[in-house]
C-alpha cells in the first residue's frame, strides 16, 4: 500500500520501447486534489507517463499507484482515471450530446437513458456548453470541440483527470480563457488533474505543482514559485523562464565567485561548492540598470546593443566584455523617454548576490 493522501505515485518507473528509453527511473507522488503539470521539451516522456497512469502503456520496470492501489494488471477501463488525448478524437458526425454520452453507453450494467442524459447535461454545464447538446461537432469552433473532449472525460466522474496538451490547438486568447476555466473547474471538482504541456507559462500559471522533465527523467518537482525562484539545475533555470548564464569560478575557501569579467561576488553558497568553473544563472529582471558613474563600482558594465519596448517594461540586450550578451528587463517607473536607456549607451548593472544561482559548470 501507499499513502492514501497520494492520488498518483510512481515508484522507480521506467519505460522502454525497444532501444529507446522513454522514461527512466521516475519517482513521483501527487497529493489528492492537486493540479500538477508535466513540463518538458518534445520527446522527454510526458505522454508516456500519462499513458502509464491511464493504463494505455505499462512500465517496463517499477510500479504505478492510483488512489493508493497498485495498477499492475489493472486495465485502463477499470482505473478511476480519464484521459483527454493529445489528438482528441471526437466523432465528427455525432452531435455533442452523443459524443459525451459515448463512454457512458458502453458501461455494463447499463445506465438508464434518463441517467445518461442527466450526466451528460451536468458534464456539458461544467464546460459551459449547456446550450450545445444538439450541435454537430463539425459545426463547432476548435475551442468548443476542446471543451466537448473535456466533457467526455469528465462525464463518468474520474478521480484523476489526465490532460495531454489539451490547449495546444487553440489561439492565444482562447487558450488563456480555457486556462482560467480549467483551473476553476479543477478547484470546483476537487479532483486530481495531471496536465501535460511544453509551455512553461501555462505550467506556472495553472498548477500547484510543476514536474520538470528532460530526457525521460524528472529534473525538479516543486511549486511554480519554487521552480522559478530556486531552479534545481541549469536545465530547469533555462527551460522555465529566461536566464542569463555567466561563466564564473568558485573559491569555496573564501566563499567567493569570480565572474568572467573579473568582478567578485561574496556568497555563502560558494562555501558549499567545489572549487573551479561554475555557471551563474541570473534572471533578466533581477539585474538593475543605472547610468555609469565613477562612484557606483558596478558588478557589470556593458553596452546596450538592442532594446525592445514592451509598454510597461523594456527588454535590453547588453554586451558585457568577458561575459557575452546579457538579457535585462526593466520596469518603467515613469513615462518619460529618459527612463529608457538607448542602444549604444554604456550602462552599469548590479544585482543582489542572493538572486544569483550558482551551478557547477
Ligand atoms: N510507441 C512507441 N514506440 C517507440 N518509441 C516511442 C513510442 N512512444 C514514444 N516513444 C519515444 O519515447 C520518447 C518519449 O515520448 P513521449 O511521447 O512520451 O514524449 P512527449 O514528452 O510526450 O513529447 P511531445 O511533447 O512531443 O508530445 C520519445 O523519444 C518517443 O520517440
Ligand atoms: Mg506528448
mmCIF file of C-alpha atoms and ligand atoms in Angstrom:
data_model
loop_
_atom_site.group_PDB
_atom_site.id
_atom_site.type_symbol
_atom_site.label_atom_id
_atom_site.label_comp_id
_atom_site.label_asym_id
_atom_site.label_seq_id
_atom_site.Cartn_x
_atom_site.Cartn_y
_atom_site.Cartn_z
ATOM 1 C CA UNK A 1 0.000 0.000 0.000
ATOM 2 C CA UNK A 2 0.974 3.618 -0.349
ATOM 3 C CA UNK A 3 -0.085 6.772 1.417
ATOM 4 C CA UNK A 4 -3.776 7.304 0.659
ATOM 5 C CA UNK A 5 -3.063 11.047 0.580
ATOM 6 C CA UNK A 6 -1.354 10.495 -2.757
ATOM 7 C CA UNK A 7 -3.604 10.021 -5.747
ATOM 8 C CA UNK A 8 -0.758 9.113 -8.057
ATOM 9 C CA UNK A 9 2.552 7.559 -7.234
ATOM 10 C CA UNK A 10 5.389 6.325 -9.443
ATOM 11 C CA UNK A 11 7.938 4.046 -7.810
ATOM 12 C CA UNK A 12 11.139 3.636 -9.803
ATOM 13 C CA UNK A 13 9.189 3.571 -13.057
ATOM 14 C CA UNK A 14 10.997 3.061 -16.362
ATOM 15 C CA UNK A 15 9.534 2.546 -19.811
ATOM 16 C CA UNK A 16 11.492 1.294 -22.775
ATOM 17 C CA UNK A 17 10.362 0.880 -26.361
ATOM 18 C CA UNK A 18 12.991 -1.450 -27.808
ATOM 19 C CA UNK A 19 16.238 0.508 -27.651
ATOM 20 C CA UNK A 20 14.504 3.801 -26.710
ATOM 21 C CA UNK A 21 14.222 4.629 -23.019
ATOM 22 C CA UNK A 22 11.201 6.924 -22.909
ATOM 23 C CA UNK A 23 11.020 7.169 -19.094
ATOM 24 C CA UNK A 24 13.901 6.451 -16.785
ATOM 25 C CA UNK A 25 13.557 5.559 -13.083
ATOM 26 C CA UNK A 26 10.874 8.060 -12.150
ATOM 27 C CA UNK A 27 9.688 8.548 -8.579
ATOM 28 C CA UNK A 28 6.731 10.851 -8.199
ATOM 29 C CA UNK A 29 3.963 11.473 -5.662
ATOM 30 C CA UNK A 30 0.953 13.659 -6.461
ATOM 31 C CA UNK A 31 -1.287 14.561 -3.492
ATOM 32 C CA UNK A 32 -5.030 14.020 -3.848
ATOM 33 C CA UNK A 33 -6.779 17.024 -5.368
ATOM 34 C CA UNK A 34 -3.577 18.601 -6.715
ATOM 35 C CA UNK A 35 -3.151 20.209 -10.113
ATOM 36 C CA UNK A 36 0.186 19.011 -11.417
ATOM 37 C CA UNK A 37 1.809 19.995 -14.696
ATOM 38 C CA UNK A 38 4.284 17.752 -16.501
ATOM 39 C CA UNK A 39 6.540 20.185 -18.316
ATOM 40 C CA UNK A 40 9.404 19.440 -20.648
ATOM 41 C CA UNK A 41 10.636 19.551 -24.237
ATOM 42 C CA UNK A 42 9.244 17.375 -27.014
ATOM 43 C CA UNK A 43 10.113 13.714 -26.571
ATOM 44 C CA UNK A 44 11.017 13.942 -22.868
ATOM 45 C CA UNK A 45 8.454 11.310 -21.835
ATOM 46 C CA UNK A 46 5.417 13.338 -20.751
ATOM 47 C CA UNK A 47 2.798 11.468 -22.779
ATOM 48 C CA UNK A 48 4.388 8.152 -21.837
ATOM 49 C CA UNK A 49 3.956 8.995 -18.123
ATOM 50 C CA UNK A 50 0.353 9.985 -18.676
ATOM 51 C CA UNK A 51 -0.373 6.801 -20.635
ATOM 52 C CA UNK A 52 1.083 4.684 -17.832
ATOM 53 C CA UNK A 53 -1.264 6.383 -15.336
ATOM 54 C CA UNK A 54 -4.185 5.836 -17.687
ATOM 55 C CA UNK A 55 -3.292 2.199 -18.333
ATOM 56 C CA UNK A 56 -2.588 2.614 -22.069
ATOM 57 C CA UNK A 57 1.068 1.685 -21.518
ATOM 58 C CA UNK A 58 2.702 -0.465 -18.889
ATOM 59 C CA UNK A 59 6.000 0.189 -17.095
ATOM 60 C CA UNK A 60 8.995 -1.923 -18.133
ATOM 61 C CA UNK A 61 10.100 -1.604 -14.503
ATOM 62 C CA UNK A 62 8.629 -0.208 -11.307
ATOM 63 C CA UNK A 63 5.067 0.392 -10.266
ATOM 64 C CA UNK A 64 2.329 2.993 -10.748
ATOM 65 C CA UNK A 65 -0.250 3.552 -7.972
ATOM 66 C CA UNK A 66 -3.552 5.384 -8.423
ATOM 67 C CA UNK A 67 -5.688 6.292 -5.408
ATOM 68 C CA UNK A 68 -3.333 4.264 -3.233
ATOM 69 C CA UNK A 69 -3.705 0.998 -5.181
ATOM 70 C CA UNK A 70 -1.106 -0.648 -7.412
ATOM 71 C CA UNK A 71 -2.176 -0.592 -11.074
ATOM 72 C CA UNK A 72 -0.183 -3.600 -12.289
ATOM 73 C CA UNK A 73 -2.553 -5.665 -14.366
ATOM 74 C CA UNK A 74 -5.448 -3.208 -13.994
ATOM 75 C CA UNK A 75 -6.839 -2.405 -17.467
ATOM 76 C CA UNK A 76 -7.488 1.201 -18.499
ATOM 77 C CA UNK A 77 -11.264 0.933 -18.259
ATOM 78 C CA UNK A 78 -11.077 -0.213 -14.631
ATOM 79 C CA UNK A 79 -8.900 2.671 -13.472
ATOM 80 C CA UNK A 80 -10.502 5.681 -11.711
ATOM 81 C CA UNK A 81 -8.934 7.826 -14.372
ATOM 82 C CA UNK A 82 -9.905 9.532 -17.611
ATOM 83 C CA UNK A 83 -7.706 10.989 -20.278
ATOM 84 C CA UNK A 84 -8.062 13.785 -22.805
ATOM 85 C CA UNK A 85 -5.649 12.748 -25.552
ATOM 86 C CA UNK A 86 -3.135 14.923 -27.362
ATOM 87 C CA UNK A 87 -5.131 14.239 -30.549
ATOM 88 C CA UNK A 88 -8.578 14.213 -29.017
ATOM 89 C CA UNK A 89 -10.736 12.171 -31.353
ATOM 90 C CA UNK A 90 -14.348 13.296 -31.377
ATOM 91 C CA UNK A 91 -16.905 11.673 -33.660
ATOM 92 C CA UNK A 92 -17.423 14.453 -36.213
ATOM 93 C CA UNK A 93 -20.858 13.335 -37.399
ATOM 94 C CA UNK A 94 -22.346 12.834 -33.933
ATOM 95 C CA UNK A 95 -23.822 15.742 -32.060
ATOM 96 C CA UNK A 96 -22.227 16.997 -28.866
ATOM 97 C CA UNK A 97 -24.561 15.020 -26.624
ATOM 98 C CA UNK A 98 -23.754 11.707 -28.286
ATOM 99 C CA UNK A 99 -20.034 12.361 -28.207
ATOM 100 C CA UNK A 100 -20.165 12.973 -24.469
ATOM 101 C CA UNK A 101 -22.531 10.049 -23.828
ATOM 102 C CA UNK A 102 -20.439 7.553 -25.799
ATOM 103 C CA UNK A 103 -18.445 6.149 -22.861
ATOM 104 C CA UNK A 104 -21.470 6.019 -20.565
ATOM 105 C CA UNK A 105 -23.349 3.930 -23.121
ATOM 106 C CA UNK A 106 -20.589 1.314 -23.064
ATOM 107 C CA UNK A 107 -20.897 0.778 -19.299
ATOM 108 C CA UNK A 108 -22.233 -2.566 -18.062
ATOM 109 C CA UNK A 109 -24.572 -2.905 -16.250
ATOM 110 C CA UNK A 110 -26.323 -0.402 -18.490
ATOM 111 C CA UNK A 111 -27.319 3.010 -17.215
ATOM 112 C CA UNK A 112 -30.881 4.170 -17.869
ATOM 113 C CA UNK A 113 -31.405 6.691 -20.676
ATOM 114 C CA UNK A 114 -32.531 9.239 -18.085
ATOM 115 C CA UNK A 115 -29.362 8.763 -16.052
ATOM 116 C CA UNK A 116 -27.157 9.116 -19.136
ATOM 117 C CA UNK A 117 -28.949 12.251 -20.202
ATOM 118 C CA UNK A 118 -28.692 13.759 -16.705
ATOM 119 C CA UNK A 119 -24.949 13.079 -16.506
ATOM 120 C CA UNK A 120 -24.305 14.423 -19.998
ATOM 121 C CA UNK A 121 -26.183 17.613 -19.168
ATOM 122 C CA UNK A 122 -24.135 18.001 -15.989
ATOM 123 C CA UNK A 123 -20.815 17.490 -17.824
ATOM 124 C CA UNK A 124 -21.790 19.999 -20.520
ATOM 125 C CA UNK A 125 -22.701 22.561 -17.854
ATOM 126 C CA UNK A 126 -19.270 22.085 -16.301
ATOM 127 C CA UNK A 127 -17.529 23.080 -19.522
ATOM 128 C CA UNK A 128 -20.044 25.911 -20.199
ATOM 129 C CA UNK A 129 -21.606 24.160 -23.206
ATOM 130 C CA UNK A 130 -25.071 23.795 -21.710
ATOM 131 C CA UNK A 131 -26.859 25.039 -24.833
ATOM 132 C CA UNK A 132 -24.872 22.980 -27.343
ATOM 133 C CA UNK A 133 -26.121 19.409 -26.802
ATOM 134 C CA UNK A 134 -27.674 19.048 -30.272
ATOM 135 C CA UNK A 135 -24.933 20.825 -32.225
ATOM 136 C CA UNK A 136 -22.800 18.670 -34.512
ATOM 137 C CA UNK A 137 -19.054 18.585 -33.873
ATOM 138 C CA UNK A 138 -18.108 19.929 -37.304
ATOM 139 C CA UNK A 139 -20.274 22.970 -36.608
ATOM 140 C CA UNK A 140 -18.259 23.973 -33.559
ATOM 141 C CA UNK A 141 -15.095 26.031 -33.103
ATOM 142 C CA UNK A 142 -11.788 24.476 -32.078
ATOM 143 C CA UNK A 143 -12.157 25.726 -28.514
ATOM 144 C CA UNK A 144 -15.692 24.378 -28.257
ATOM 145 C CA UNK A 145 -14.561 20.994 -29.570
ATOM 146 C CA UNK A 146 -11.825 21.050 -26.988
ATOM 147 C CA UNK A 147 -14.443 21.515 -24.301
ATOM 148 C CA UNK A 148 -16.548 18.647 -25.687
ATOM 149 C CA UNK A 149 -13.474 16.420 -25.331
ATOM 150 C CA UNK A 150 -13.154 17.627 -21.760
ATOM 151 C CA UNK A 151 -16.837 16.952 -21.008
ATOM 152 C CA UNK A 152 -16.444 13.465 -22.438
ATOM 153 C CA UNK A 153 -13.589 12.826 -19.992
ATOM 154 C CA UNK A 154 -15.453 14.314 -17.021
ATOM 155 C CA UNK A 155 -18.770 12.594 -17.601
ATOM 156 C CA UNK A 156 -18.001 9.472 -15.593
ATOM 157 C CA UNK A 157 -16.530 11.462 -12.714
ATOM 158 C CA UNK A 158 -12.969 10.197 -12.665
ATOM 159 C CA UNK A 159 -10.875 10.552 -9.544
ATOM 160 C CA UNK A 160 -7.959 11.621 -11.721
ATOM 161 C CA UNK A 161 -8.142 13.542 -14.992
ATOM 162 C CA UNK A 162 -5.224 13.301 -17.407
ATOM 163 C CA UNK A 163 -4.891 16.100 -19.947
ATOM 164 C CA UNK A 164 -2.343 15.791 -22.746
ATOM 165 C CA UNK A 165 -1.643 19.254 -24.215
ATOM 166 C CA UNK A 166 -5.378 19.982 -24.182
ATOM 167 C CA UNK A 167 -4.972 23.598 -25.233
ATOM 168 C CA UNK A 168 -2.223 23.265 -27.835
ATOM 169 C CA UNK A 169 -4.533 23.765 -30.810
ATOM 170 C CA UNK A 170 -6.085 26.990 -29.556
ATOM 171 C CA UNK A 171 -5.198 30.578 -30.358
ATOM 172 C CA UNK A 172 -3.620 32.675 -27.622
ATOM 173 C CA UNK A 173 -6.785 34.377 -26.451
ATOM 174 C CA UNK A 174 -8.941 31.258 -26.312
ATOM 175 C CA UNK A 175 -6.088 29.413 -24.707
ATOM 176 C CA UNK A 176 -5.897 31.937 -21.866
ATOM 177 C CA UNK A 177 -9.659 31.781 -21.376
ATOM 178 C CA UNK A 178 -9.574 27.962 -21.270
ATOM 179 C CA UNK A 179 -6.677 28.053 -18.816
ATOM 180 C CA UNK A 180 -8.860 30.006 -16.399
ATOM 181 C CA UNK A 181 -11.790 27.667 -16.998
ATOM 182 C CA UNK A 182 -9.747 24.522 -16.455
ATOM 183 C CA UNK A 183 -8.284 25.931 -13.293
ATOM 184 C CA UNK A 184 -11.635 26.872 -11.787
ATOM 185 C CA UNK A 185 -13.130 23.554 -12.902
ATOM 186 C CA UNK A 186 -10.380 21.707 -11.069
ATOM 187 C CA UNK A 187 -10.953 23.788 -7.922
ATOM 188 C CA UNK A 188 -14.724 23.181 -8.115
ATOM 189 C CA UNK A 189 -14.469 19.434 -8.653
ATOM 190 C CA UNK A 190 -11.543 18.898 -6.299
ATOM 191 C CA UNK A 191 -10.237 16.008 -8.430
ATOM 192 C CA UNK A 192 -6.582 15.485 -9.294
ATOM 193 C CA UNK A 193 -5.531 16.950 -12.644
ATOM 194 C CA UNK A 194 -2.366 15.990 -14.462
ATOM 195 C CA UNK A 195 -1.721 18.387 -17.325
ATOM 196 C CA UNK A 196 0.970 17.780 -19.904
ATOM 197 C CA UNK A 197 2.380 20.865 -21.550
ATOM 198 C CA UNK A 198 5.583 22.097 -23.112
ATOM 199 C CA UNK A 199 4.547 25.685 -22.444
ATOM 200 C CA UNK A 200 6.249 26.922 -19.287
ATOM 201 C CA UNK A 201 3.895 29.871 -18.788
ATOM 202 C CA UNK A 202 0.928 27.527 -18.877
ATOM 203 C CA UNK A 203 2.559 25.200 -16.345
ATOM 204 C CA UNK A 204 3.493 28.012 -13.964
ATOM 205 C CA UNK A 205 0.182 29.826 -14.135
ATOM 206 C CA UNK A 206 -2.163 26.851 -13.792
ATOM 207 C CA UNK A 207 -0.712 24.256 -11.493
ATOM 208 C CA UNK A 208 0.039 23.743 -7.791
ATOM 209 C CA UNK A 209 2.981 21.537 -8.645
ATOM 210 C CA UNK A 210 5.261 21.559 -11.654
ATOM 211 C CA UNK A 211 7.197 18.464 -12.632
ATOM 212 C CA UNK A 212 10.000 19.496 -14.982
ATOM 213 C CA UNK A 213 11.225 16.620 -17.136
ATOM 214 C CA UNK A 214 14.059 16.116 -19.566
ATOM 215 C CA UNK A 215 15.176 13.018 -21.442
ATOM 216 C CA UNK A 216 12.911 10.655 -19.523
ATOM 217 C CA UNK A 217 13.843 11.957 -16.085
ATOM 218 C CA UNK A 218 12.368 14.356 -13.538
ATOM 219 C CA UNK A 219 14.654 17.319 -13.006
ATOM 220 C CA UNK A 220 12.527 19.081 -10.377
ATOM 221 C CA UNK A 221 9.123 18.661 -8.745
ATOM 222 C CA UNK A 222 8.024 21.727 -6.798
ATOM 223 C CA UNK A 223 5.584 24.631 -6.645
ATOM 224 C CA UNK A 224 5.696 27.121 -9.543
ATOM 225 C CA UNK A 225 7.290 29.740 -7.289
ATOM 226 C CA UNK A 226 9.961 27.349 -6.051
ATOM 227 C CA UNK A 227 10.747 26.221 -9.610
ATOM 228 C CA UNK A 228 11.110 29.800 -10.805
ATOM 229 C CA UNK A 229 12.943 31.208 -7.776
ATOM 230 C CA UNK A 230 15.072 28.173 -6.948
ATOM 231 C CA UNK A 231 15.643 26.084 -10.068
ATOM 232 C CA UNK A 232 17.339 22.814 -9.162
ATOM 233 C CA UNK A 233 19.771 22.906 -12.057
ATOM 234 C CA UNK A 234 20.717 24.793 -15.195
ATOM 235 C CA UNK A 235 18.280 22.851 -17.338
ATOM 236 C CA UNK A 236 15.353 23.951 -15.171
ATOM 237 C CA UNK A 237 16.670 27.529 -14.965
ATOM 238 C CA UNK A 238 16.863 27.682 -18.765
ATOM 239 C CA UNK A 239 13.639 25.872 -19.550
ATOM 240 C CA UNK A 240 11.436 27.760 -17.090
ATOM 241 C CA UNK A 241 11.617 31.480 -17.713
ATOM 242 C CA UNK A 242 14.551 33.353 -19.190
ATOM 243 C CA UNK A 243 18.019 33.056 -17.741
ATOM 244 C CA UNK A 244 21.424 34.618 -18.293
ATOM 245 C CA UNK A 245 24.303 32.190 -17.907
ATOM 246 C CA UNK A 246 27.539 33.811 -16.785
ATOM 247 C CA UNK A 247 30.818 31.891 -16.743
ATOM 248 C CA UNK A 248 32.470 32.074 -13.331
ATOM 249 C CA UNK A 249 34.956 30.451 -10.958
ATOM 250 C CA UNK A 250 34.140 29.347 -7.427
ATOM 251 C CA UNK A 251 36.508 29.647 -4.473
ATOM 252 C CA UNK A 252 34.904 27.795 -1.550
ATOM 253 C CA UNK A 253 37.715 28.776 0.855
ATOM 254 C CA UNK A 254 36.786 32.468 0.683
ATOM 255 C CA UNK A 255 33.112 31.949 -0.240
ATOM 256 C CA UNK A 256 33.506 33.931 -3.408
ATOM 257 C CA UNK A 257 32.535 33.620 -7.038
ATOM 258 C CA UNK A 258 34.570 35.455 -9.654
ATOM 259 C CA UNK A 259 32.681 36.312 -12.822
ATOM 260 C CA UNK A 260 34.241 36.127 -16.274
ATOM 261 C CA UNK A 261 34.620 39.941 -16.248
ATOM 262 C CA UNK A 262 36.869 39.749 -13.164
ATOM 263 C CA UNK A 263 34.326 41.042 -10.624
ATOM 264 C CA UNK A 264 33.786 39.022 -7.468
ATOM 265 C CA UNK A 265 30.617 38.218 -5.522
ATOM 266 C CA UNK A 266 30.674 37.107 -1.905
ATOM 267 C CA UNK A 267 28.077 34.415 -1.342
ATOM 268 C CA UNK A 268 27.742 31.868 1.427
ATOM 269 C CA UNK A 269 26.585 29.297 -1.136
ATOM 270 C CA UNK A 270 30.052 29.186 -2.692
ATOM 271 C CA UNK A 271 31.416 27.681 0.542
ATOM 272 C CA UNK A 272 29.436 24.510 -0.034
ATOM 273 C CA UNK A 273 30.632 24.065 -3.637
ATOM 274 C CA UNK A 274 33.776 22.552 -5.047
ATOM 275 C CA UNK A 275 36.466 24.824 -6.418
ATOM 276 C CA UNK A 276 36.610 25.548 -10.127
ATOM 277 C CA UNK A 277 34.473 26.500 -13.078
ATOM 278 C CA UNK A 278 30.804 27.318 -12.462
ATOM 279 C CA UNK A 279 27.859 28.981 -14.144
ATOM 280 C CA UNK A 280 25.977 31.823 -12.519
ATOM 281 C CA UNK A 281 22.324 31.922 -13.595
ATOM 282 C CA UNK A 282 20.632 35.312 -13.364
ATOM 283 C CA UNK A 283 17.026 36.172 -14.246
ATOM 284 C CA UNK A 284 16.777 39.223 -16.559
ATOM 285 C CA UNK A 285 14.564 41.075 -14.084
ATOM 286 C CA UNK A 286 16.946 40.902 -11.115
ATOM 287 C CA UNK A 287 19.569 42.996 -12.907
ATOM 288 C CA UNK A 288 19.271 46.716 -12.135
ATOM 289 C CA UNK A 289 20.380 49.192 -14.749
ATOM 290 C CA UNK A 290 21.992 52.527 -13.995
ATOM 291 C CA UNK A 291 23.969 55.124 -15.897
ATOM 292 C CA UNK A 292 27.624 54.532 -15.013
ATOM 293 C CA UNK A 293 29.361 56.920 -12.635
ATOM 294 C CA UNK A 294 32.883 56.695 -11.289
ATOM 295 C CA UNK A 295 31.423 56.048 -7.836
ATOM 296 C CA UNK A 296 28.989 53.215 -8.419
ATOM 297 C CA UNK A 297 31.511 50.350 -8.735
ATOM 298 C CA UNK A 298 29.064 48.181 -10.655
ATOM 299 C CA UNK A 299 29.323 44.403 -10.827
ATOM 300 C CA UNK A 300 28.724 44.519 -14.556
ATOM 301 C CA UNK A 301 29.263 47.122 -17.200
ATOM 302 C CA UNK A 302 28.321 46.872 -20.816
ATOM 303 C CA UNK A 303 26.969 48.457 -23.959
ATOM 304 C CA UNK A 304 23.302 48.327 -24.947
ATOM 305 C CA UNK A 305 23.007 46.612 -28.330
ATOM 306 C CA UNK A 306 19.209 46.198 -28.678
ATOM 307 C CA UNK A 307 16.132 47.444 -26.939
ATOM 308 C CA UNK A 308 12.631 46.028 -27.218
ATOM 309 C CA UNK A 309 9.920 48.317 -25.963
ATOM 310 C CA UNK A 310 7.166 46.346 -24.200
ATOM 311 C CA UNK A 311 4.948 49.098 -22.853
ATOM 312 C CA UNK A 312 5.256 48.844 -19.093
ATOM 313 C CA UNK A 313 8.752 47.406 -19.358
ATOM 314 C CA UNK A 314 11.651 47.231 -21.757
ATOM 315 C CA UNK A 315 13.950 44.368 -22.660
ATOM 316 C CA UNK A 316 17.596 45.058 -23.356
ATOM 317 C CA UNK A 317 20.394 43.095 -24.860
ATOM 318 C CA UNK A 318 23.634 44.290 -23.323
ATOM 319 C CA UNK A 319 27.088 43.233 -24.402
ATOM 320 C CA UNK A 320 29.429 42.757 -21.423
ATOM 321 C CA UNK A 321 33.141 42.174 -22.082
ATOM 322 C CA UNK A 322 34.201 38.792 -20.694
ATOM 323 C CA UNK A 323 30.569 37.632 -20.230
ATOM 324 C CA UNK A 324 28.871 37.945 -23.601
ATOM 325 C CA UNK A 325 25.371 39.270 -24.246
ATOM 326 C CA UNK A 326 23.037 39.643 -21.273
ATOM 327 C CA UNK A 327 19.282 39.983 -21.360
ATOM 328 C CA UNK A 328 17.895 42.560 -18.925
ATOM 329 C CA UNK A 329 14.265 43.505 -18.373
ATOM 330 C CA UNK A 330 13.464 46.752 -16.651
ATOM 331 C CA UNK A 331 10.117 48.026 -15.442
ATOM 332 C CA UNK A 332 9.472 51.606 -16.444
ATOM 333 C CA UNK A 333 8.723 53.811 -13.479
ATOM 334 C CA UNK A 334 7.542 56.868 -15.344
ATOM 335 C CA UNK A 335 6.535 57.656 -18.846
ATOM 336 C CA UNK A 336 9.472 59.933 -19.588
ATOM 337 C CA UNK A 337 11.610 58.956 -22.520
ATOM 338 C CA UNK A 338 14.609 59.356 -20.178
ATOM 339 C CA UNK A 339 13.540 56.141 -18.389
ATOM 340 C CA UNK A 340 14.806 54.223 -21.357
ATOM 341 C CA UNK A 341 18.436 53.533 -21.966
ATOM 342 C CA UNK A 342 19.347 53.883 -25.618
ATOM 343 C CA UNK A 343 21.208 51.395 -27.813
ATOM 344 C CA UNK A 344 24.863 52.448 -27.938
ATOM 345 C CA UNK A 345 24.876 53.724 -24.348
ATOM 346 C CA UNK A 346 27.189 52.287 -21.730
ATOM 347 C CA UNK A 347 25.323 51.059 -18.656
ATOM 348 C CA UNK A 348 26.229 49.905 -15.164
ATOM 349 C CA UNK A 349 24.437 46.855 -13.776
ATOM 350 C CA UNK A 350 24.066 45.447 -10.293
ATOM 351 C CA UNK A 351 22.231 42.595 -8.673
ATOM 352 C CA UNK A 352 21.822 41.164 -5.224
ATOM 353 C CA UNK A 353 24.195 38.157 -4.981
ATOM 354 C CA UNK A 354 21.358 36.326 -3.218
ATOM 355 C CA UNK A 355 19.433 36.401 -6.532
ATOM 356 C CA UNK A 356 22.217 34.609 -8.382
ATOM 357 C CA UNK A 357 22.049 30.828 -8.722
ATOM 358 C CA UNK A 358 25.381 29.106 -8.930
ATOM 359 C CA UNK A 359 25.710 25.731 -10.584
ATOM 360 C CA UNK A 360 28.783 23.629 -11.248
ATOM 361 C CA UNK A 361 29.798 24.126 -14.887
HETATM 362 N N1 LIG B 1 5.193 3.563 -29.194
HETATM 363 C C1 LIG B 1 6.454 3.994 -29.204
HETATM 364 N N2 LIG B 1 7.456 3.295 -29.776
HETATM 365 C C2 LIG B 1 8.722 3.731 -29.772
HETATM 366 N N3 LIG B 1 9.130 4.878 -29.212
HETATM 367 C C3 LIG B 1 8.196 5.624 -28.616
HETATM 368 C C4 LIG B 1 6.803 5.255 -28.587
HETATM 369 N N4 LIG B 1 6.116 6.213 -27.933
HETATM 370 C C5 LIG B 1 7.026 7.152 -27.574
HETATM 371 N N5 LIG B 1 8.267 6.805 -27.988
HETATM 372 C C6 LIG B 1 9.511 7.571 -27.752
HETATM 373 O O1 LIG B 1 9.609 7.810 -26.371
HETATM 374 C C7 LIG B 1 10.073 9.131 -26.106
HETATM 375 C C8 LIG B 1 9.053 9.860 -25.250
HETATM 376 O O2 LIG B 1 7.863 10.065 -25.993
HETATM 377 P P1 LIG B 1 6.606 10.850 -25.421
HETATM 378 O O3 LIG B 1 5.510 10.690 -26.396
HETATM 379 O O4 LIG B 1 6.355 10.416 -24.027
HETATM 380 O O5 LIG B 1 7.170 12.341 -25.417
HETATM 381 P P2 LIG B 1 6.447 13.719 -25.032
HETATM 382 O O6 LIG B 1 7.229 14.307 -23.902
HETATM 383 O O7 LIG B 1 5.004 13.500 -24.821
HETATM 384 O O8 LIG B 1 6.715 14.603 -26.338
HETATM 385 P P3 LIG B 1 5.747 15.665 -27.113
HETATM 386 O O9 LIG B 1 5.866 16.948 -26.335
HETATM 387 O O10 LIG B 1 6.418 15.781 -28.445
HETATM 388 O O11 LIG B 1 4.365 15.117 -27.182
HETATM 389 C C9 LIG B 1 10.322 9.760 -27.455
HETATM 390 O O12 LIG B 1 11.677 9.615 -27.747
HETATM 391 C C10 LIG B 1 9.458 8.933 -28.397
HETATM 392 O O13 LIG B 1 10.015 8.902 -29.690
HETATM 393 MG MG1 LIG B 2 3.295 14.084 -25.917
#
